[in-house]
PDB file of C-alpha atoms in Angstrom:
ATOM      1  CA  ARG A 162      -9.126   6.510  -8.639  1.00 76.00           C
ATOM      2  CA  LYS A 163      -9.478   3.459  -6.399  1.00 84.00           C
ATOM      3  CA  GLU A 164      -9.602   4.036  -2.639  1.00 90.00           C
ATOM      4  CA  VAL A 165      -6.747   1.625  -2.024  1.00 95.00           C
ATOM      5  CA  GLU A 166      -4.343   0.287  -4.628  1.00 96.00           C
ATOM      6  CA  GLN A 167      -1.741  -2.411  -4.327  1.00 95.00           C
ATOM      7  CA  ASP A 168       0.762  -4.003  -6.651  1.00 89.00           C
ATOM      8  CA  PRO A 169      -0.785  -7.454  -7.122  1.00 89.00           C
ATOM      9  CA  GLY A 170       2.602  -9.157  -7.568  1.00 89.00           C
ATOM     10  CA  PRO A 171       3.257 -11.983  -7.379  1.00 94.00           C
ATOM     11  CA  PHE A 172       6.535 -11.508  -5.595  1.00 96.00           C
ATOM     12  CA  ASN A 173       8.466 -14.757  -5.815  1.00 97.00           C
ATOM     13  CA  VAL A 174      11.382 -14.744  -3.403  1.00 97.00           C
ATOM     14  CA  PRO A 175      13.762 -17.353  -1.990  1.00 98.00           C
ATOM     15  CA  GLU A 176      13.747 -18.203   1.675  1.00 98.00           C
ATOM     16  CA  GLY A 177      15.766 -15.707   3.655  1.00 98.00           C
ATOM     17  CA  ALA A 178      15.251 -12.865   1.205  1.00 98.00           C
ATOM     18  CA  THR A 179      13.771  -9.470   1.963  1.00 98.00           C
ATOM     19  CA  VAL A 180      10.632  -8.410   0.159  1.00 97.00           C
ATOM     20  CA  ALA A 181       8.864  -5.075   0.290  1.00 97.00           C
ATOM     21  CA  PHE A 182       5.788  -3.632  -1.304  1.00 97.00           C
ATOM     22  CA  ASN A 183       3.588  -0.585  -1.090  1.00 96.00           C
ATOM     23  CA  CYS A 184      -0.028   0.383  -0.976  1.00 96.00           C
ATOM     24  CA  THR A 185      -1.420   3.788  -1.963  1.00 97.00           C
ATOM     25  CA  TYR A 186      -4.641   5.335  -0.714  1.00 95.00           C
ATOM     26  CA  SER A 187      -6.679   8.141  -2.210  1.00 94.00           C
ATOM     27  CA  ASN A 188      -8.421   9.713   0.770  1.00 91.00           C
ATOM     28  CA  SER A 189      -6.067  12.083   2.551  1.00 91.00           C
ATOM     29  CA  ALA A 190      -8.417  12.099   5.568  1.00 89.00           C
ATOM     30  CA  SER A 191      -7.731   8.414   6.264  1.00 89.00           C
ATOM     31  CA  GLN A 192      -6.724   7.959   9.864  1.00 87.00           C
ATOM     32  CA  SER A 193      -5.946   4.315  10.512  1.00 90.00           C
ATOM     33  CA  PHE A 194      -3.893   1.886   8.494  1.00 94.00           C
ATOM     34  CA  PHE A 195      -3.390  -1.850   8.725  1.00 95.00           C
ATOM     35  CA  TRP A 196      -1.782  -4.793   7.055  1.00 97.00           C
ATOM     36  CA  TYR A 197      -3.736  -8.037   6.981  1.00 97.00           C
ATOM     37  CA  ARG A 198      -2.645 -11.418   5.763  1.00 98.00           C
ATOM     38  CA  GLN A 199      -5.007 -13.676   3.850  1.00 97.00           C
ATOM     39  CA  ASP A 200      -4.339 -17.302   3.085  1.00 96.00           C
ATOM     40  CA  CYS A 201      -6.208 -18.952   0.238  1.00 92.00           C
ATOM     41  CA  ARG A 202      -9.978 -18.808   0.838  1.00 85.00           C
ATOM     42  CA  LYS A 203      -9.530 -17.892   4.500  1.00 95.00           C
ATOM     43  CA  GLU A 204     -10.426 -14.828   6.477  1.00 97.00           C
ATOM     44  CA  PRO A 205      -8.146 -11.774   6.617  1.00 97.00           C
ATOM     45  CA  LYS A 206      -5.975 -11.923   9.717  1.00 96.00           C
ATOM     46  CA  LEU A 207      -4.534  -8.791  11.231  1.00 94.00           C
ATOM     47  CA  LEU A 208      -0.791  -8.673  10.752  1.00 96.00           C
ATOM     48  CA  MET A 209      -0.091  -5.259  12.162  1.00 94.00           C
ATOM     49  CA  SER A 210      -1.360  -1.736  12.551  1.00 92.00           C
ATOM     50  CA  VAL A 211       0.691   0.985  10.899  1.00 93.00           C
ATOM     51  CA  TYR A 212       1.641   3.995  12.960  1.00 86.00           C
ATOM     52  CA  SER A 213       2.851   7.389  11.813  1.00 87.00           C
ATOM     53  CA  SER A 214       6.313   6.787  13.201  1.00 87.00           C
ATOM     54  CA  GLY A 215       6.579   3.386  11.571  1.00 88.00           C
ATOM     55  CA  ASN A 216       6.611   0.178  13.520  1.00 92.00           C
ATOM     56  CA  GLU A 217       8.224  -3.201  13.588  1.00 95.00           C
ATOM     57  CA  ASP A 218       6.982  -6.588  14.700  1.00 94.00           C
ATOM     58  CA  GLY A 219       9.676  -9.207  14.480  1.00 97.00           C
ATOM     59  CA  ARG A 220      10.612  -9.616  10.828  1.00 98.00           C
ATOM     60  CA  PHE A 221       7.866  -7.267   9.649  1.00 98.00           C
ATOM     61  CA  THR A 222       8.261  -3.501   9.331  1.00 97.00           C
ATOM     62  CA  ALA A 223       5.498  -1.133   8.335  1.00 97.00           C
ATOM     63  CA  GLN A 224       5.865   2.496   7.309  1.00 96.00           C
ATOM     64  CA  LEU A 225       3.375   5.262   6.662  1.00 96.00           C
ATOM     65  CA  ASN A 226       4.023   8.210   4.369  1.00 95.00           C
ATOM     66  CA  ARG A 227       1.122  10.626   4.737  1.00 94.00           C
ATOM     67  CA  ALA A 228       2.543  13.199   2.351  1.00 94.00           C
ATOM     68  CA  SER A 229       2.648  10.703  -0.505  1.00 95.00           C
ATOM     69  CA  GLN A 230      -0.320   8.713   0.801  1.00 95.00           C
ATOM     70  CA  TYR A 231       1.197   5.291   0.889  1.00 95.00           C
ATOM     71  CA  ILE A 232       2.037   2.591   3.385  1.00 97.00           C
ATOM     72  CA  SER A 233       4.629  -0.082   2.999  1.00 97.00           C
ATOM     73  CA  LEU A 234       5.388  -3.518   4.367  1.00 98.00           C
ATOM     74  CA  LEU A 235       8.817  -5.066   4.490  1.00 98.00           C
ATOM     75  CA  ILE A 236       9.413  -8.710   5.350  1.00 98.00           C
ATOM     76  CA  ARG A 237      12.932  -9.694   6.333  1.00 98.00           C
ATOM     77  CA  ASP A 238      14.363 -13.201   6.355  1.00 98.00           C
ATOM     78  CA  SER A 239      11.347 -14.610   4.499  1.00 98.00           C
ATOM     79  CA  LYS A 240      10.010 -17.983   5.576  1.00 98.00           C
ATOM     80  CA  LEU A 241       8.008 -20.456   3.552  1.00 98.00           C
ATOM     81  CA  SER A 242       5.128 -19.744   5.909  1.00 97.00           C
ATOM     82  CA  ASP A 243       5.101 -16.097   4.826  1.00 98.00           C
ATOM     83  CA  SER A 244       3.589 -17.160   1.495  1.00 98.00           C
ATOM     84  CA  ALA A 245       0.198 -15.462   1.436  1.00 97.00           C
ATOM     85  CA  THR A 246      -1.697 -12.489   0.090  1.00 97.00           C
ATOM     86  CA  TYR A 247      -1.062  -9.302   2.027  1.00 98.00           C
ATOM     87  CA  LEU A 248      -3.961  -6.892   2.203  1.00 97.00           C
ATOM     88  CA  CYS A 249      -3.587  -3.216   2.866  1.00 96.00           C
ATOM     89  CA  ALA A 250      -6.532  -1.667   4.721  1.00 95.00           C
ATOM     90  CA  VAL A 251      -7.303   1.969   5.482  1.00 94.00           C
ATOM     91  CA  THR A 252     -10.129   3.786   7.163  1.00 89.00           C
ATOM     92  CA  PRO A 253     -11.436   6.555   4.914  1.00 80.00           C
ATOM     93  CA  GLY A 254     -13.968   7.331   7.625  1.00 73.00           C
ATOM     94  CA  ASP A 255     -14.757   6.162  11.104  1.00 70.00           C
ATOM     95  CA  TYR A 256     -16.988   3.280  10.283  1.00 78.00           C
ATOM     96  CA  LYS A 257     -15.316   1.026   7.771  1.00 87.00           C
ATOM     97  CA  LEU A 258     -12.136  -0.503   6.486  1.00 90.00           C
ATOM     98  CA  SER A 259     -11.364  -0.304   2.792  1.00 93.00           C
ATOM     99  CA  PHE A 260      -9.140  -3.039   1.452  1.00 95.00           C
ATOM    100  CA  GLY A 261      -6.771  -3.192  -1.435  1.00 96.00           C
ATOM    101  CA  ALA A 262      -6.888  -6.151  -3.777  1.00 95.00           C
ATOM    102  CA  GLY A 263      -3.818  -7.657  -2.149  1.00 96.00           C
ATOM    103  CA  THR A 264      -0.187  -8.412  -2.950  1.00 97.00           C
ATOM    104  CA  THR A 265       0.696 -12.067  -3.410  1.00 96.00           C
ATOM    105  CA  VAL A 266       3.985 -13.228  -1.946  1.00 97.00           C
ATOM    106  CA  THR A 267       5.397 -16.667  -2.651  1.00 97.00           C
ATOM    107  CA  VAL A 268       8.476 -17.774  -0.755  1.00 98.00           C
ATOM    108  CA  ARG A 269      10.320 -20.688  -2.344  1.00 97.00           C
ATOM    109  CA  ALA A 270      12.730 -23.105  -0.742  1.00 95.00           C
TER     110      ALA A 270
ATOM    111  CA  GLU B 221      -8.313 -16.058  22.686  1.00 77.00           C
ATOM    112  CA  PRO B 222     -11.623 -14.382  21.821  1.00 80.00           C
ATOM    113  CA  GLU B 223     -12.701 -14.751  18.244  1.00 93.00           C
ATOM    114  CA  VAL B 224     -15.506 -13.940  15.850  1.00 97.00           C
ATOM    115  CA  THR B 225     -17.517 -17.014  14.935  1.00 97.00           C
ATOM    116  CA  GLN B 226     -19.739 -17.448  11.894  1.00 98.00           C
ATOM    117  CA  THR B 227     -22.328 -20.033  10.949  1.00 97.00           C
ATOM    118  CA  PRO B 228     -22.820 -21.850   8.712  1.00 97.00           C
ATOM    119  CA  SER B 229     -19.410 -22.284   7.125  1.00 97.00           C
ATOM    120  CA  HIS B 230     -21.002 -23.103   3.776  1.00 97.00           C
ATOM    121  CA  GLN B 231     -24.528 -22.524   2.520  1.00 97.00           C
ATOM    122  CA  VAL B 232     -26.009 -23.505  -0.811  1.00 98.00           C
ATOM    123  CA  THR B 233     -29.285 -21.872  -1.758  1.00 98.00           C
ATOM    124  CA  GLN B 234     -31.584 -21.610  -4.733  1.00 98.00           C
ATOM    125  CA  MET B 235     -31.804 -18.316  -6.566  1.00 98.00           C
ATOM    126  CA  GLY B 236     -34.633 -16.217  -5.167  1.00 98.00           C
ATOM    127  CA  GLN B 237     -34.475 -17.775  -1.701  1.00 98.00           C
ATOM    128  CA  GLU B 238     -33.777 -15.873   1.483  1.00 98.00           C
ATOM    129  CA  VAL B 239     -30.654 -16.608   3.467  1.00 98.00           C
ATOM    130  CA  ILE B 240     -29.539 -15.540   6.914  1.00 98.00           C
ATOM    131  CA  LEU B 241     -25.872 -15.577   7.791  1.00 98.00           C
ATOM    132  CA  ARG B 242     -25.013 -15.537  11.468  1.00 97.00           C
ATOM    133  CA  CYS B 243     -22.131 -14.128  13.419  1.00 97.00           C
ATOM    134  CA  VAL B 244     -21.133 -13.898  17.051  1.00 97.00           C
ATOM    135  CA  PRO B 245     -18.762 -10.941  17.438  1.00 96.00           C
ATOM    136  CA  ILE B 246     -16.131 -10.670  20.149  1.00 94.00           C
ATOM    137  CA  SER B 247     -18.014  -9.951  23.347  1.00 90.00           C
ATOM    138  CA  ASN B 248     -16.641  -6.542  24.347  1.00 87.00           C
ATOM    139  CA  HIS B 249     -16.619  -5.154  20.806  1.00 91.00           C
ATOM    140  CA  LEU B 250     -19.065  -2.445  19.868  1.00 89.00           C
ATOM    141  CA  TYR B 251     -18.716  -2.174  16.095  1.00 91.00           C
ATOM    142  CA  PHE B 252     -19.787  -4.929  13.743  1.00 94.00           C
ATOM    143  CA  TYR B 253     -19.256  -5.303  10.024  1.00 95.00           C
ATOM    144  CA  TRP B 254     -20.107  -7.460   7.079  1.00 98.00           C
ATOM    145  CA  TYR B 255     -17.758  -7.827   4.150  1.00 97.00           C
ATOM    146  CA  ARG B 256     -17.886 -10.038   1.130  1.00 98.00           C
ATOM    147  CA  GLN B 257     -15.278 -11.462  -1.215  1.00 98.00           C
ATOM    148  CA  ILE B 258     -16.229 -12.809  -4.591  1.00 97.00           C
ATOM    149  CA  LEU B 259     -13.811 -15.522  -5.694  1.00 94.00           C
ATOM    150  CA  GLY B 260     -10.633 -13.969  -7.039  1.00 92.00           C
ATOM    151  CA  GLN B 261     -11.645 -10.440  -6.088  1.00 94.00           C
ATOM    152  CA  LYS B 262     -10.945  -8.106  -3.216  1.00 95.00           C
ATOM    153  CA  VAL B 263     -12.627  -7.922   0.165  1.00 97.00           C
ATOM    154  CA  GLU B 264     -15.518  -5.470  -0.184  1.00 96.00           C
ATOM    155  CA  PHE B 265     -17.233  -3.547   2.585  1.00 95.00           C
ATOM    156  CA  LEU B 266     -20.986  -4.061   2.883  1.00 97.00           C
ATOM    157  CA  VAL B 267     -22.136  -2.457   6.123  1.00 96.00           C
ATOM    158  CA  SER B 268     -21.103  -1.331   9.579  1.00 93.00           C
ATOM    159  CA  PHE B 269     -23.346  -1.400  12.626  1.00 93.00           C
ATOM    160  CA  TYR B 270     -23.098   0.356  15.949  1.00 90.00           C
ATOM    161  CA  ASN B 271     -25.506   0.953  18.787  1.00 88.00           C
ATOM    162  CA  ASN B 272     -28.253  -1.027  17.054  1.00 90.00           C
ATOM    163  CA  GLU B 273     -28.183   0.925  13.849  1.00 93.00           C
ATOM    164  CA  ILE B 274     -26.341   1.031  10.572  1.00 95.00           C
ATOM    165  CA  SER B 275     -23.400   3.432  10.674  1.00 91.00           C
ATOM    166  CA  GLU B 276     -22.407   3.178   7.056  1.00 92.00           C
ATOM    167  CA  LYS B 277     -23.261   1.024   4.075  1.00 94.00           C
ATOM    168  CA  SER B 278     -21.862   0.561   0.612  1.00 94.00           C
ATOM    169  CA  GLU B 279     -23.710   0.726  -2.677  1.00 95.00           C
ATOM    170  CA  ILE B 280     -23.644  -3.074  -2.729  1.00 96.00           C
ATOM    171  CA  PHE B 281     -25.854  -3.100   0.369  1.00 97.00           C
ATOM    172  CA  ASP B 282     -29.158  -2.460  -1.385  1.00 95.00           C
ATOM    173  CA  ASP B 283     -32.731  -3.188  -0.280  1.00 95.00           C
ATOM    174  CA  GLN B 284     -32.138  -6.920  -0.632  1.00 96.00           C
ATOM    175  CA  PHE B 285     -29.776  -6.833   2.333  1.00 98.00           C
ATOM    176  CA  SER B 286     -30.519  -6.203   5.975  1.00 98.00           C
ATOM    177  CA  VAL B 287     -28.675  -6.601   9.248  1.00 97.00           C
ATOM    178  CA  GLU B 288     -29.905  -7.202  12.738  1.00 95.00           C
ATOM    179  CA  ARG B 289     -28.631  -7.751  16.219  1.00 92.00           C
ATOM    180  CA  PRO B 290     -31.525  -9.832  17.538  1.00 87.00           C
ATOM    181  CA  ASP B 291     -30.020 -10.395  20.981  1.00 87.00           C
ATOM    182  CA  GLY B 292     -26.915  -9.484  22.945  1.00 79.00           C
ATOM    183  CA  SER B 293     -24.577 -11.786  21.088  1.00 87.00           C
ATOM    184  CA  ASN B 294     -25.682 -12.489  17.512  1.00 94.00           C
ATOM    185  CA  PHE B 295     -25.308 -10.286  14.457  1.00 96.00           C
ATOM    186  CA  THR B 296     -27.034 -11.402  11.284  1.00 97.00           C
ATOM    187  CA  LEU B 297     -26.992 -10.578   7.596  1.00 98.00           C
ATOM    188  CA  LYS B 298     -30.129 -11.361   5.638  1.00 98.00           C
ATOM    189  CA  ILE B 299     -30.320 -11.501   1.874  1.00 98.00           C
ATOM    190  CA  ARG B 300     -33.986 -11.456   0.911  1.00 96.00           C
ATOM    191  CA  SER B 301     -33.966 -12.837  -2.596  1.00 95.00           C
ATOM    192  CA  THR B 302     -30.613 -14.226  -3.570  1.00 97.00           C
ATOM    193  CA  LYS B 303     -29.117 -13.790  -7.016  1.00 97.00           C
ATOM    194  CA  LEU B 304     -26.383 -15.791  -8.694  1.00 97.00           C
ATOM    195  CA  GLU B 305     -24.026 -12.829  -8.259  1.00 97.00           C
ATOM    196  CA  ASP B 306     -24.476 -12.984  -4.482  1.00 98.00           C
ATOM    197  CA  SER B 307     -22.279 -16.088  -4.479  1.00 98.00           C
ATOM    198  CA  ALA B 308     -19.256 -15.105  -2.423  1.00 98.00           C
ATOM    199  CA  MET B 309     -17.483 -15.518   0.868  1.00 98.00           C
ATOM    200  CA  TYR B 310     -19.144 -13.381   3.521  1.00 98.00           C
ATOM    201  CA  PHE B 311     -17.026 -12.249   6.430  1.00 98.00           C
ATOM    202  CA  CYS B 312     -18.259 -10.784   9.673  1.00 98.00           C
ATOM    203  CA  ALA B 313     -15.887  -8.604  11.686  1.00 96.00           C
ATOM    204  CA  SER B 314     -15.941  -6.689  14.926  1.00 94.00           C
ATOM    205  CA  SER B 315     -13.867  -4.020  16.579  1.00 91.00           C
ATOM    206  CA  GLU B 316     -13.665  -1.960  19.711  1.00 87.00           C
ATOM    207  CA  TYR B 317     -14.032   1.759  19.363  1.00 72.00           C
ATOM    208  CA  GLN B 318     -11.773   4.036  21.350  1.00 61.00           C
ATOM    209  CA  GLY B 319     -12.550   7.429  19.879  1.00 60.00           C
ATOM    210  CA  SER B 320     -11.354   6.240  16.502  1.00 64.00           C
ATOM    211  CA  PHE B 321     -11.252   3.064  14.491  1.00 67.00           C
ATOM    212  CA  THR B 322      -9.341   0.209  16.039  1.00 76.00           C
ATOM    213  CA  GLU B 323      -8.326  -3.145  14.633  1.00 87.00           C
ATOM    214  CA  ALA B 324     -11.095  -5.281  13.169  1.00 91.00           C
ATOM    215  CA  PHE B 325     -11.057  -9.028  13.663  1.00 94.00           C
ATOM    216  CA  PHE B 326     -12.693 -11.304  11.160  1.00 96.00           C
ATOM    217  CA  GLY B 327     -14.631 -14.517  11.439  1.00 97.00           C
ATOM    218  CA  GLN B 328     -13.747 -17.506   9.313  1.00 97.00           C
ATOM    219  CA  GLY B 329     -16.454 -16.657   6.804  1.00 98.00           C
ATOM    220  CA  THR B 330     -19.551 -18.221   5.287  1.00 98.00           C
ATOM    221  CA  ARG B 331     -19.237 -19.433   1.733  1.00 98.00           C
ATOM    222  CA  LEU B 332     -22.557 -18.707   0.032  1.00 98.00           C
ATOM    223  CA  THR B 333     -23.288 -20.502  -3.208  1.00 98.00           C
ATOM    224  CA  VAL B 334     -26.403 -19.484  -5.113  1.00 98.00           C
ATOM    225  CA  VAL B 335     -27.537 -21.985  -7.720  1.00 97.00           C
TER     226      VAL B 335
END
């Protein structure tokens, strides 16, 4: 089983729509969880950390479900600029981040 | 805003040659990482480095790879004898450490092309 798995998508949504997707992780000892955004051939950029209680940053909401070992990201009121690949990242230990393969989101006008 | 910087942005090298990729992590960060991303594939962990030694490395990080922090600011990845399959984007990252893992920030990457 892969350390981190994501639905690759693509999710094609109109502007203003809500889109949500999950990421599952295999190591129950994972402590820290993050969502990164990656634009084509660019570096991953931190979007948000994911906390046990769930957290929100503007139009983005992240949730963590430790029992089922998944995290989720919800984007409300999608903008064209939200088109990107969203990478889930978890820390199976203290010294590294493991990434999923990414979920591609395309927002159309 | 502090950022991780990498040089060069693109390097082309002949198979069998040695390459050194350079990174300047964020100044107050203590943990440093190298990742790679082969075109169309996921971001893969290579190695983490703390307190002048390797903390963890992946199975990709074999004897052909080495890392070094030669001075107080640079962090380098050396590939001794490059292979075609080493062609990838290499990302350096750094993070603080506050008793547990904190957010890692990535440099813009070095695109390595082995011909």
